[in-house]
Every structure is written in structure tokens, then in C-alpha cells.
Amino acid sequence: MKSTKSILGLLIIIALYYLLPLAFRNLWQPDETRYAEISREMLESGDWIVPHFLGLRYFEKPAIGYWINNLSQLLFGHTNFSVRFGSAFSISVTTLIVYWLALRFWQEQYLALTAAMIFSSFLLVYSIGTYSVLDPMLTLWLATTMCSCWQAIHAPHGWGKKIGYLIVGVTCGLGFMTKGFLALVLPILSVLPWVIVRKSWKEVLCYGPLTLLSAVMISSPWIFAIAQREPDFWHYFIWIEHIQRFAEENAQHKAPFWYYLPVFLAGALPWMALIPVALHSAWQERHTKDEALYLLGWIIMPLIFFSLSKGKLPTYILPCFTPLSLLMARYATRWGERALKINATVNVLFGVICIAFLSGAAYTLGLVDTSFFSLTEGKKELLAVMSFIVWSIVGLITLKSPITRWRWAALCPLGIALLIGEMIPQKISDTKQPHSFINMVRPQLEKSRFILTNSVGIAAGLAWELQRSDILLLEEQGELAYGLRYPDARGHFIRQASFANWLHERCKTNEGSVSLILLLDDGKFPRNNFPPADAIFQRGRMVFLTYHQSKSWLSC
């Protein structure tokens, strides 16, 4: 009976967190608009080998992540749901893997369901699992690799063990095809402590060639295909995307070594207070329980690796939450009611603090410089406060009965999951969700022969919404700088200082109207830097300008 309720609860969480909200939020730039547009262009061109973004070569990632998104768009069409479904699907399958591995470790269905529920309700897992990036897919392949590795290690010698190591190679190859060499490095680092302590070097070295062989076989067709089509791909992918991002001083998203400590703690909500219980208990049993050391390595080694990297993003440590959920489920009650009460108290306090900040109380008291919402956004503010009231109420329920209801904490993020799309402040929406602004000026955009913008993220949003990849970049090249170096990319980028001359040439050849969308740094539009437009519309930090052939000052 208890397991039946847990299965139902898990299914409800997946439906409410990972399926229902996908279609009711605008896409965020730059990530979601980028991945949406790359897959749209792949489907439009029929070229599934070489990724293109705004019609330019885009060598930042291999192909399988795009293929998953391609299939999603084929199934669900040109929708926000389809853009995010690949991530949600990957996390949902990873949740099943968590369930299976817990069952394999401890042979307790209720414990396995608890682990799956904890994993699917982590704040970081939910946030990234409903967001279109490649990290949920990498997390899926790493979880599959670690499960396959455990099976292979414990399989009897013979064909069973050989097949196990071949499967490890297949999952590593699929991970490599999703996000590159990380999919090979992370499993090796994760199993390294276990291999050292258990002195399993001989077996790993013996069967390692089988793993390498299957990894090469699964990935080599695409590797050779893109090398033949675009010989420069592997230079960029290895040097720029891996070496520079990890070690160079000019790496993107630079952050200090300790960056992931607060990200890890906050990402573990609503189970954050159980981290000490889980890690300490596993450390105590590292010599007596094989799975304890195995899971610890899976958490700690990737954390150390990414902390050493120069470039850091919160999404990178998503794979660490898979083993963390297993340890939490196993050891949550090890310290009894005390640990569970602390966790419930943390959830109540977190909800109350968020309510204070979102309701403007923190601004009134001078704790922050500005309010999150403007005076006209009362509805959004109310929904935001309500979402964290839900968090606090669930925390209070678990605090009242910590022993019997501690698993209810999985419902803490429910308000956020259901309401987040309707409570984004306008000042954030204007710059990070270009959909609404684009639709306001859509009639003019659809009549324009040329569309320019100074933001790659906005360009991706324009291309996705208008289903055209010929959006031009003004002044800012961003992540497309490498693709713009190719001779056939000439004309995709225009310097702001040359814009007036470029506009005059378009008028001379009578090529049609021009629209321009600018993302401003400070909200102040420098009118003197641009030719007088036929129409100007500004909202927040975004400005729309349109130029027609009839403009008198452009008489040709």
C-alpha cells in the first residue's frame, strides 16, 4: 500500500513538474532560443551532420543533443513544449534509473521510490530539467554509464562481464556525442576512488579496451562524417570548447573555486539539510558498503573537477544530484527526527525569506536596492508570493510530523513549478524572454526584408518566432564569432559604424524594408548613433526601429 502511494506520488510529481509547465513559459535567451533554432534549422535543411545557427556553422557541441531536440520538434511541432521536452524526457528517464539503481543496491522498493522522488524534486534538477540545454541529456548518459559500470564490475567473468563493459562504452559514446569529452572524463573520475580502494585496476585495464572499442564504434560514423564535411570542426571543438573553457584565463563564465558550494547547497533544496547526514553516513560506511564509496566518488569527483575549471555554470554539476538522491534516501533517517526537523525548518525559513524579498518587504527595510516587481505588476507579485507560501506550508506540514511526513518536502517546489511562467518580472522578461516583445512588432518584422539585432540571444528568438534563419548581427558577434570568420558568412555581420552606409546601399538597390531590434545595456537609446527611423518603439531595455524605402533622407 505504501509503495503504491509512492508510485502515484512520483508520477504526479513528474507530470506536474516536468510535463504540464513546459508549454506555458516563454523561451529564455540565449540558451533555449539557441537550441530551439539550431534544431529548427537542422529540420528545415535536412542536414543532421553539421549544426548551423542563424545560417552559420556552429561547432560548440556534437550532434546527439540536437537530434533529440529534432525528434521532439518532429513529434510536437514548432512549440515551446517541443523545445523543452528533450530535457524533461532525459530527467524523467534518469529518475527511473535512480529507482532501478536504488533497487539494485538495497532491494527495497519503497526506498527506491523515495530516491526517485528526491531526485525529481531537487530545485536544481527541476530547474534545469524543464530548461532546454544539453546537461539533462549528459546527466542521463552519465547515470546510464555508472549503472552499466556497476553491473559490469559485479557480473561473473565471461560473456556477461564483456557485454557489460561494451554497454559502458556505448553509453560513454552517446554521452560524448552529446557534450564531448566530459562524458568520458566524468565516469573515469567518478569510479576512480572505488577502483583504487577496491584494487580493481587489473579488471578495469583488462576490459577497458572493450569499452573504448564500443565507444568508438557508436560515435565514429558522425565523427568521420563531420570531419569530412567540416575539417575545422575538431580543432575548434577540442581547443576552444574544452581546453580554453577549462584552463585558459579568458575562459567563458569565469568564477572562483568555491562557486559550486552555494550552488550545490541551494540546488539540493528542499532536501538541503540532509546533505550532512547523507555524506557523513556514506563516508562512515565507505569500507563496508561498496555502494557508499561508489556514490561518494560520483558526487565528489565531478564537483572537484568542475571547481578546478576556470569556466563555471550551475548546469555543469547537475550529474552530481543523481547519486546524492540515492544517499539521501538511504541515510535520511540515520540521525532520526533531529535531521528531519532541521530540514523542515530550513524549508519554512527559505519560504518565508523568499516571501519577504518578493513582497517588497526587503526593499522597504532597505535590505535590497530595488523591488523585484514594478507598481503595475501586482498580479505577478501575488503569484510569486503564493508559490513560496506553498513552499512554507509544506515545510510546516513536515515540521509538525517529521518522521511520517518528511517525504512531503518533495511538494515544496510545486507552487514554483506551476506558477513560474506567470510571475516573471517584466524587466527580466523584456531582456530574457524576447517572445512577447517580438510579437508586439511582429507585423512590421514579417514585412521586413532585413532584420538586424545586437544580441545573439534575441537573434535566435527572432529566427525561432519568424521561422527564418537570415537574421543579421549588428556590432556584437558573441558565440557566433567563429562561424562569422568563414568567407560564406560575409554579410551576416555589420558594424554599427557602417550601419548607415549599409542602409543606404539597401535603399539604392531597392531591396526592401529593414527592421532593427536593440538590447540596451542601461535602457537609454542613443538616437544619435542611428539614422532617423520611420518608427521607433521601446519597452524596457529593448528598442525596435524600422526603415522603409520611402524615407526622404535616404533619397537614392
Coordinates of C-alpha atoms in Angstrom, one line a residue:
M1 CA 0.0 0.0 0.0
K2 CA 2.8 2.4 1.0
S3 CA 4.7 1.6 -2.3
T4 CA 1.5 2.1 -4.3
K5 CA 1.1 5.6 -2.9
S6 CA 4.7 6.4 -3.5
I7 CA 4.4 5.3 -7.2
L8 CA 1.4 7.5 -7.6
G9 CA 3.1 10.4 -5.9
L10 CA 6.2 10.1 -8.1
L11 CA 4.0 10.0 -11.3
I12 CA 2.2 13.1 -10.1
I13 CA 5.5 14.9 -9.4
I14 CA 6.8 14.1 -12.9
A15 CA 3.6 15.2 -14.5
L16 CA 3.2 18.5 -12.5
Y17 CA 6.9 19.4 -12.6
Y18 CA 8.2 18.1 -15.9
L19 CA 5.3 17.9 -18.4
L20 CA 2.5 20.3 -17.5
P21 CA 4.5 23.5 -17.3
L22 CA 6.6 23.1 -20.4
A23 CA 4.3 24.8 -22.8
F24 CA 3.3 27.7 -20.6
R25 CA 6.5 29.6 -20.4
N26 CA 8.2 31.7 -23.0
L27 CA 11.7 30.6 -24.1
W28 CA 14.7 32.1 -22.4
Q29 CA 17.6 33.6 -24.3
P30 CA 20.3 32.8 -25.0
D31 CA 20.1 29.0 -24.2
E32 CA 16.6 28.0 -25.1
T33 CA 16.2 30.1 -28.2
R34 CA 19.6 28.8 -29.4
Y35 CA 18.8 25.1 -29.1
A36 CA 15.3 25.7 -30.5
E37 CA 16.7 27.4 -33.5
I38 CA 19.6 25.0 -34.2
S39 CA 17.2 22.1 -34.3
R40 CA 14.6 24.0 -36.4
E41 CA 17.4 24.8 -39.0
M42 CA 18.5 21.2 -39.0
L43 CA 15.0 20.0 -39.8
E44 CA 14.5 22.7 -42.4
S45 CA 17.7 22.0 -44.2
G46 CA 17.7 18.2 -43.7
D47 CA 21.4 18.4 -42.7
W48 CA 21.7 16.4 -39.4
I49 CA 25.5 16.3 -39.6
V50 CA 26.7 19.9 -39.3
P51 CA 25.0 22.1 -36.8
H52 CA 24.1 25.6 -38.1
F53 CA 22.9 28.6 -36.1
L54 CA 21.4 31.6 -37.9
G55 CA 22.7 30.0 -41.1
L56 CA 26.3 29.9 -39.7
R57 CA 28.5 27.0 -38.7
Y58 CA 28.1 26.3 -35.0
F59 CA 30.8 24.0 -33.6
E60 CA 30.2 24.2 -29.9
K61 CA 28.6 20.8 -29.3
P62 CA 28.3 17.4 -31.1
A63 CA 25.1 16.2 -32.7
I64 CA 23.0 13.9 -30.4
G65 CA 21.6 16.6 -28.2
Y66 CA 20.4 18.4 -31.3
W67 CA 19.0 15.1 -32.7
I68 CA 16.9 14.5 -29.5
N69 CA 15.5 18.0 -29.9
N70 CA 14.9 17.4 -33.6
L71 CA 12.8 14.3 -32.8
S72 CA 10.9 16.3 -30.2
Q73 CA 10.1 19.0 -32.8
L74 CA 9.1 16.4 -35.3
L75 CA 6.7 14.9 -32.8
F76 CA 5.3 18.0 -31.1
G77 CA 5.8 20.7 -33.8
H78 CA 7.1 24.2 -33.6
T79 CA 6.2 24.7 -29.9
N80 CA 7.8 25.7 -26.6
F81 CA 6.8 22.2 -25.3
S82 CA 8.9 20.5 -28.0
V83 CA 11.9 22.7 -27.3
R84 CA 12.0 21.6 -23.6
F85 CA 10.7 18.0 -24.0
G86 CA 14.2 16.6 -24.6
S87 CA 15.4 17.9 -21.2
A88 CA 12.2 16.8 -19.4
F89 CA 12.4 13.4 -21.0
S90 CA 16.1 12.9 -20.1
I91 CA 15.4 13.8 -16.4
S92 CA 12.3 11.5 -16.3
V93 CA 14.4 8.6 -17.6
T94 CA 17.2 9.4 -15.2
T95 CA 14.6 9.3 -12.4
L96 CA 13.8 5.7 -13.5
I97 CA 17.5 4.9 -13.4
V98 CA 17.7 6.3 -9.9
Y99 CA 14.8 4.0 -8.9
W100 CA 16.4 1.0 -10.6
L101 CA 19.9 1.5 -9.1
A102 CA 18.4 2.0 -5.6
L103 CA 16.5 -1.3 -6.0
R104 CA 19.7 -2.9 -7.2
F105 CA 21.7 -1.6 -4.2
W106 CA 19.2 -2.2 -1.4
Q107 CA 16.3 -4.4 -2.7
E108 CA 13.7 -2.1 -1.1
Q109 CA 11.0 -0.7 -3.4
Y110 CA 9.9 2.0 -1.0
L111 CA 13.5 3.2 -0.6
A112 CA 14.0 3.2 -4.4
L113 CA 10.8 5.2 -4.9
T114 CA 11.9 7.7 -2.2
A115 CA 15.3 8.2 -4.0
A116 CA 13.5 8.8 -7.3
M117 CA 11.1 11.3 -5.6
I118 CA 14.0 13.1 -4.0
F119 CA 15.9 13.4 -7.3
S120 CA 13.0 14.6 -9.3
S121 CA 12.2 17.3 -6.8
F122 CA 15.6 18.8 -6.3
L123 CA 15.4 22.5 -7.1
L124 CA 18.4 22.4 -9.5
V125 CA 17.2 19.2 -11.2
Y126 CA 13.7 20.6 -11.7
S127 CA 15.0 24.0 -12.9
I128 CA 17.4 22.5 -15.5
G129 CA 15.2 19.6 -16.3
T130 CA 12.5 21.9 -17.7
Y131 CA 15.0 24.1 -19.5
S132 CA 16.4 23.5 -22.9
V133 CA 20.1 22.8 -22.5
L134 CA 22.2 19.7 -23.0
D135 CA 23.1 19.0 -19.4
P136 CA 20.0 16.9 -18.6
M137 CA 21.0 14.6 -21.6
L138 CA 24.6 14.4 -20.3
T139 CA 23.2 13.5 -16.8
L140 CA 21.2 10.7 -18.4
W141 CA 24.2 9.2 -20.2
L142 CA 26.4 9.5 -17.1
A143 CA 23.8 7.8 -14.9
T144 CA 23.4 5.1 -17.5
T145 CA 27.2 4.7 -17.7
M146 CA 27.6 4.5 -13.9
C147 CA 24.8 1.9 -13.7
S148 CA 26.3 -0.2 -16.5
C149 CA 29.7 0.0 -14.9
W150 CA 28.4 -1.2 -11.6
Q151 CA 26.6 -4.1 -13.4
A152 CA 29.8 -4.9 -15.3
I153 CA 32.0 -4.9 -12.3
H154 CA 29.7 -7.2 -10.4
A155 CA 29.0 -9.6 -13.3
P156 CA 30.6 -13.0 -13.3
H157 CA 33.6 -13.5 -15.6
G158 CA 32.6 -14.5 -19.1
W159 CA 30.3 -13.0 -21.7
G160 CA 28.1 -11.2 -19.1
K161 CA 31.1 -9.1 -18.0
K162 CA 32.3 -8.5 -21.5
I163 CA 28.8 -7.3 -22.6
G164 CA 28.6 -5.1 -19.5
Y165 CA 31.8 -3.3 -20.4
L166 CA 30.6 -3.0 -24.0
I167 CA 27.4 -1.3 -22.8
V168 CA 29.5 1.1 -20.7
G169 CA 31.4 2.1 -23.9
V170 CA 28.1 2.6 -25.8
T171 CA 26.7 5.0 -23.1
C172 CA 30.0 6.8 -22.9
G173 CA 30.0 7.2 -26.7
L174 CA 26.4 8.6 -26.6
G175 CA 27.5 11.0 -23.9
F176 CA 30.5 12.1 -26.0
M177 CA 28.1 12.6 -28.9
T178 CA 26.0 14.9 -26.7
K179 CA 28.6 17.1 -24.9
G180 CA 32.0 16.0 -25.8
F181 CA 34.9 14.6 -23.8
L182 CA 33.2 15.4 -20.4
A183 CA 31.2 12.2 -21.0
L184 CA 34.4 10.2 -21.0
V185 CA 36.2 12.1 -18.2
L186 CA 33.4 12.2 -15.6
P187 CA 32.8 8.4 -15.4
I188 CA 36.5 7.7 -15.1
L189 CA 36.9 10.3 -12.3
S190 CA 33.7 9.1 -10.6
V191 CA 34.8 5.4 -10.4
L192 CA 38.4 6.2 -9.6
P193 CA 38.1 6.2 -5.8
W194 CA 36.2 3.0 -5.8
V195 CA 38.8 1.3 -8.2
I196 CA 41.7 2.5 -6.0
V197 CA 40.2 1.4 -2.7
R198 CA 38.9 -1.9 -4.1
K199 CA 42.1 -2.5 -6.0
S200 CA 40.2 -3.3 -9.2
W201 CA 42.9 -2.0 -11.6
K202 CA 43.5 -5.3 -13.2
E203 CA 39.9 -5.8 -14.3
V204 CA 39.5 -2.2 -15.5
L205 CA 42.7 -2.4 -17.6
C206 CA 41.7 -5.9 -18.9
Y207 CA 38.2 -4.9 -20.1
G208 CA 38.9 -1.2 -20.8
P209 CA 39.7 -1.8 -24.5
L210 CA 36.2 -3.3 -25.0
T211 CA 34.7 -0.1 -23.5
L212 CA 36.9 2.0 -25.7
L213 CA 36.1 -0.1 -28.8
S214 CA 32.3 0.2 -28.3
A215 CA 32.6 4.0 -27.6
V216 CA 34.5 4.5 -30.8
M217 CA 32.1 2.3 -32.9
I218 CA 29.0 4.2 -31.7
S219 CA 30.4 7.6 -32.3
S220 CA 32.8 7.1 -35.3
P221 CA 30.2 7.4 -38.1
W222 CA 29.3 11.0 -37.1
I223 CA 32.9 11.8 -36.2
F224 CA 34.2 10.9 -39.7
A225 CA 31.1 12.5 -41.4
I226 CA 31.6 15.9 -39.9
A227 CA 35.4 15.7 -40.3
Q228 CA 34.9 15.2 -44.0
R229 CA 32.3 17.9 -44.3
E230 CA 34.0 20.4 -41.9
P231 CA 37.7 19.7 -41.3
D232 CA 37.9 22.6 -38.9
F233 CA 35.3 21.2 -36.5
W234 CA 37.6 19.2 -34.3
H235 CA 40.2 22.0 -33.9
Y236 CA 37.5 24.3 -32.6
F237 CA 35.7 21.7 -30.5
I238 CA 38.8 20.4 -28.8
W239 CA 40.8 23.6 -28.4
I240 CA 38.2 26.3 -27.8
E241 CA 35.4 24.3 -26.3
H242 CA 37.4 22.1 -24.0
I243 CA 41.0 23.3 -23.3
Q244 CA 40.3 27.0 -23.2
R245 CA 37.0 26.7 -21.4
F246 CA 38.6 24.5 -18.7
A247 CA 42.1 26.1 -18.3
E248 CA 42.6 29.4 -20.1
E249 CA 42.4 32.7 -18.3
N250 CA 40.0 34.0 -21.0
A251 CA 37.5 31.2 -20.4
Q252 CA 33.8 32.0 -20.5
H253 CA 31.8 32.2 -17.3
K254 CA 34.8 32.6 -15.0
A255 CA 34.1 32.1 -11.3
P256 CA 36.1 31.4 -8.1
F257 CA 36.9 27.9 -6.9
W258 CA 34.2 27.9 -4.2
Y259 CA 31.5 28.8 -6.7
Y260 CA 29.8 25.4 -6.7
L261 CA 29.4 25.2 -2.9
P262 CA 26.4 27.6 -2.6
V263 CA 25.1 26.3 -6.0
F264 CA 25.2 22.7 -4.6
L265 CA 23.5 23.6 -1.4
A266 CA 20.8 25.7 -2.9
G267 CA 20.3 23.2 -5.7
A268 CA 19.6 20.5 -3.1
L269 CA 16.6 22.3 -1.7
P270 CA 14.1 21.1 -0.4
W271 CA 16.4 18.5 0.9
M272 CA 19.5 20.7 1.7
A273 CA 19.7 19.9 5.4
L274 CA 20.0 16.2 4.6
I275 CA 23.3 16.6 2.8
P276 CA 25.5 16.3 6.0
V277 CA 23.5 13.1 7.0
A278 CA 23.9 11.5 3.6
L279 CA 27.6 12.3 3.1
H280 CA 28.7 11.6 6.7
S281 CA 26.9 8.3 6.8
A282 CA 28.2 7.2 3.5
W283 CA 31.7 8.2 4.5
Q284 CA 31.4 6.1 7.7
E285 CA 30.4 3.0 5.6
R286 CA 32.8 3.5 2.7
H287 CA 34.9 0.5 3.7
T288 CA 32.0 -1.8 4.5
K289 CA 29.4 -0.9 1.8
D290 CA 30.6 -0.9 -1.8
E291 CA 27.7 1.3 -2.9
A292 CA 28.5 4.0 -0.3
L293 CA 32.0 4.6 -1.7
Y294 CA 30.8 4.3 -5.3
L295 CA 28.2 7.0 -4.8
L296 CA 30.5 9.3 -2.9
G297 CA 33.0 9.2 -5.8
W298 CA 30.2 10.0 -8.2
I299 CA 29.4 13.1 -6.2
I300 CA 32.7 14.5 -5.0
M301 CA 35.0 13.9 -8.0
P302 CA 32.8 15.8 -10.6
L303 CA 32.4 18.6 -8.0
I304 CA 36.2 18.9 -7.6
F305 CA 36.8 18.7 -11.4
F306 CA 34.3 21.4 -12.2
S307 CA 35.6 23.6 -9.3
L308 CA 39.1 23.4 -10.8
S309 CA 37.7 24.6 -14.2
K310 CA 38.1 28.3 -15.0
G311 CA 34.6 28.4 -16.6
K312 CA 31.7 27.6 -14.4
L313 CA 27.9 27.4 -14.8
P314 CA 25.3 26.0 -12.4
T315 CA 24.2 23.4 -15.0
Y316 CA 27.5 21.6 -15.0
I317 CA 27.0 19.9 -11.6
L318 CA 23.6 18.5 -12.5
P319 CA 25.0 14.9 -12.7
C320 CA 26.1 15.1 -9.0
F321 CA 22.5 15.1 -7.9
T322 CA 21.8 11.6 -9.1
P323 CA 24.0 9.9 -6.5
L324 CA 23.1 12.5 -3.9
S325 CA 19.4 11.4 -4.1
L326 CA 20.4 7.8 -3.5
L327 CA 22.4 8.6 -0.4
M328 CA 19.7 10.9 0.9
A329 CA 17.1 8.2 0.5
R330 CA 19.3 5.7 2.2
Y331 CA 20.5 7.7 5.2
A332 CA 17.9 10.5 5.7
T333 CA 16.6 8.9 8.9
R334 CA 20.0 7.8 10.2
W335 CA 20.1 10.7 12.7
G336 CA 16.4 10.4 13.4
E337 CA 13.9 13.1 14.0
R338 CA 16.5 15.8 14.6
A339 CA 17.8 15.8 11.0
L340 CA 14.3 15.7 9.5
K341 CA 13.2 18.6 11.8
I342 CA 16.2 20.7 10.7
N343 CA 15.3 20.0 7.0
A344 CA 11.7 21.0 7.6
T345 CA 12.8 24.2 9.4
V346 CA 15.2 25.2 6.6
N347 CA 12.2 24.9 4.1
V348 CA 10.0 27.0 6.3
L349 CA 12.7 29.7 6.6
F350 CA 13.5 29.6 2.9
G351 CA 9.9 30.1 2.0
V352 CA 9.5 33.0 4.5
I353 CA 12.7 34.7 3.3
C354 CA 11.6 34.5 -0.3
I355 CA 8.2 35.8 0.5
A356 CA 9.8 38.8 2.3
F357 CA 12.0 39.6 -0.7
L358 CA 9.3 39.1 -3.4
S359 CA 6.6 41.0 -1.5
G360 CA 8.8 44.2 -1.3
A361 CA 9.4 43.9 2.5
A362 CA 13.1 43.6 2.0
Y363 CA 13.1 46.7 -0.2
T364 CA 11.1 48.6 2.4
L365 CA 13.6 47.7 5.1
G366 CA 16.5 48.7 2.9
L367 CA 17.9 45.2 2.6
V368 CA 17.9 45.4 -1.3
D369 CA 18.3 48.3 -3.6
T370 CA 15.1 47.7 -5.7
S371 CA 11.9 45.8 -5.7
F372 CA 11.6 42.8 -7.9
F373 CA 8.2 43.9 -9.3
S374 CA 7.0 47.3 -10.6
L375 CA 3.9 49.0 -9.2
T376 CA 1.8 47.7 -12.1
E377 CA 2.8 44.1 -11.6
G378 CA 0.6 43.3 -8.6
K379 CA -0.7 40.0 -10.0
K380 CA 2.8 38.7 -10.7
E381 CA 3.9 39.7 -7.3
L382 CA 0.9 37.9 -5.7
L383 CA 1.6 34.7 -7.7
A384 CA 5.3 34.8 -6.7
V385 CA 4.4 35.2 -3.0
M386 CA 1.8 32.4 -3.3
S387 CA 4.4 30.0 -4.8
F388 CA 6.6 30.4 -1.7
I389 CA 3.6 30.3 0.6
V390 CA 3.1 26.8 -0.7
W391 CA 6.8 26.1 0.0
S392 CA 6.4 27.3 3.6
I393 CA 3.2 25.5 4.2
V394 CA 4.6 22.2 3.0
G395 CA 7.6 22.8 5.3
L396 CA 5.3 23.4 8.2
I397 CA 3.5 20.1 7.5
T398 CA 6.7 18.2 7.5
L399 CA 7.9 20.0 10.6
K400 CA 4.8 19.0 12.5
S401 CA 5.3 15.3 11.7
P402 CA 8.9 14.9 10.6
I403 CA 9.1 11.2 10.9
T404 CA 6.0 10.3 9.0
R405 CA 5.8 13.2 6.6
W406 CA 9.3 14.2 5.8
R407 CA 9.0 12.9 2.2
W408 CA 6.2 15.5 1.6
A409 CA 9.1 18.0 1.2
A410 CA 9.0 16.9 -2.5
L411 CA 6.0 19.1 -2.9
C412 CA 7.7 22.3 -1.7
P413 CA 8.6 23.5 -5.3
L414 CA 5.1 22.7 -6.6
G415 CA 4.0 26.4 -6.5
I416 CA 7.0 27.5 -8.4
A417 CA 6.6 24.7 -11.0
L418 CA 3.0 25.7 -11.8
L419 CA 3.2 29.5 -11.5
I420 CA 6.7 30.4 -12.7
G421 CA 5.6 31.2 -16.2
E422 CA 3.2 33.9 -14.9
M423 CA 5.4 35.6 -12.3
I424 CA 8.5 36.6 -14.2
P425 CA 9.0 40.4 -13.6
Q426 CA 8.6 42.5 -16.8
K427 CA 12.2 43.9 -16.5
I428 CA 13.5 40.3 -16.7
S429 CA 11.0 39.1 -19.3
D430 CA 11.9 42.0 -21.6
T431 CA 15.5 41.0 -21.9
K432 CA 15.5 37.3 -21.2
Q433 CA 12.2 36.3 -22.9
P434 CA 12.0 38.2 -26.2
H435 CA 8.8 36.4 -27.3
S436 CA 6.4 39.0 -26.1
F437 CA 8.3 42.0 -27.5
I438 CA 8.8 40.2 -30.8
N439 CA 5.0 39.5 -31.1
M440 CA 4.2 43.2 -30.4
V441 CA 6.1 44.3 -33.5
R442 CA 5.6 41.1 -35.5
P443 CA 3.6 42.7 -38.4
Q444 CA 6.4 45.0 -39.2
L445 CA 9.0 42.3 -38.8
E446 CA 7.2 40.0 -41.2
K447 CA 7.2 42.7 -43.8
S448 CA 10.9 43.4 -43.4
R449 CA 13.4 42.1 -46.0
F450 CA 16.3 42.5 -43.5
I451 CA 16.2 42.1 -39.7
L452 CA 19.2 43.0 -37.5
T453 CA 19.9 42.8 -33.8
N454 CA 22.8 43.4 -31.5
S455 CA 22.1 40.3 -29.4
V456 CA 22.7 36.7 -30.4
G457 CA 20.0 35.5 -28.0
I458 CA 17.5 38.0 -29.4
A459 CA 18.5 36.9 -32.9
A460 CA 17.8 33.3 -32.1
G461 CA 14.4 34.3 -30.7
L462 CA 13.6 36.2 -33.9
A463 CA 14.6 33.3 -36.0
W464 CA 12.5 30.9 -34.0
E465 CA 9.4 33.0 -33.8
L466 CA 9.6 34.1 -37.5
Q467 CA 10.9 30.8 -38.8
R468 CA 13.7 32.4 -40.8
S469 CA 17.4 32.0 -40.2
D470 CA 18.7 35.1 -42.1
I471 CA 18.8 37.4 -39.0
L472 CA 21.8 39.7 -39.2
L473 CA 24.0 40.7 -36.3
L474 CA 24.9 44.3 -35.6
E475 CA 28.2 45.1 -33.7
E476 CA 28.0 42.1 -31.4
Q477 CA 29.2 38.7 -32.6
G478 CA 29.1 36.7 -29.3
E479 CA 29.3 33.0 -29.6
L480 CA 29.0 33.2 -33.4
A481 CA 32.3 34.9 -33.8
Y482 CA 34.0 31.7 -35.1
G483 CA 31.3 30.9 -37.6
L484 CA 31.4 34.5 -38.9
R485 CA 35.1 34.0 -39.9
Y486 CA 34.1 31.8 -42.9
P487 CA 34.1 33.5 -46.3
D488 CA 30.5 32.5 -47.0
A489 CA 29.4 34.2 -43.8
R490 CA 30.2 37.6 -45.2
G491 CA 27.2 39.9 -44.9
H492 CA 25.8 38.2 -41.7
F493 CA 27.5 40.8 -39.5
I494 CA 27.5 44.6 -39.7
R495 CA 29.5 47.1 -37.7
Q496 CA 27.4 49.8 -36.1
A497 CA 29.6 52.5 -37.5
S498 CA 28.9 51.1 -41.0
F499 CA 25.1 50.7 -40.5
A500 CA 24.1 54.0 -42.1
N501 CA 26.2 53.2 -45.3
W502 CA 24.8 49.7 -45.3
L503 CA 21.3 51.0 -45.0
H504 CA 21.9 53.5 -47.9
E505 CA 23.1 50.7 -50.1
R506 CA 20.0 48.7 -49.4
C507 CA 17.9 51.7 -50.5
K508 CA 19.9 52.2 -53.7
T509 CA 19.2 48.7 -54.7
N510 CA 15.6 48.9 -53.6
E511 CA 15.9 45.6 -51.6
G512 CA 13.1 46.2 -49.1
S513 CA 12.5 47.5 -45.6
V514 CA 14.8 47.0 -42.7
S515 CA 14.0 46.3 -39.1
L516 CA 16.3 46.6 -36.1
I517 CA 15.9 45.3 -32.6
L518 CA 18.4 46.6 -30.0
L519 CA 19.1 45.3 -26.5
L520 CA 20.3 48.2 -24.5
D521 CA 22.8 48.0 -21.6
D522 CA 21.2 50.7 -19.5
G523 CA 17.8 51.3 -21.1
K524 CA 18.9 54.6 -22.7
F525 CA 18.6 54.6 -26.5
P526 CA 21.4 56.5 -28.2
R527 CA 19.3 58.1 -31.0
N528 CA 22.3 60.0 -32.5
N529 CA 24.1 56.7 -33.2
F530 CA 21.5 55.6 -35.7
P531 CA 19.8 57.1 -38.8
P532 CA 16.3 58.5 -38.2
A533 CA 13.8 55.7 -38.4
D534 CA 10.3 55.6 -39.8
A535 CA 9.1 54.1 -36.5
I536 CA 10.6 53.6 -33.1
F537 CA 9.1 51.6 -30.2
Q538 CA 10.8 51.0 -26.9
R539 CA 9.9 48.8 -23.9
G540 CA 12.4 48.5 -21.1
R541 CA 15.8 47.7 -22.5
M542 CA 14.5 46.7 -25.9
V543 CA 14.1 49.1 -28.9
F544 CA 12.5 48.4 -32.3
L545 CA 13.3 50.6 -35.3
T546 CA 12.1 50.2 -38.8
Y547 CA 13.2 51.8 -42.1
H548 CA 11.2 51.9 -45.3
Q549 CA 12.3 52.8 -48.8
S550 CA 10.3 55.9 -48.8
K551 CA 12.4 57.7 -46.2
S552 CA 13.2 61.0 -47.7
W553 CA 16.7 61.4 -46.2
L554 CA 17.7 58.2 -48.0
S555 CA 16.8 59.5 -51.4
C556 CA 18.7 57.5 -53.9

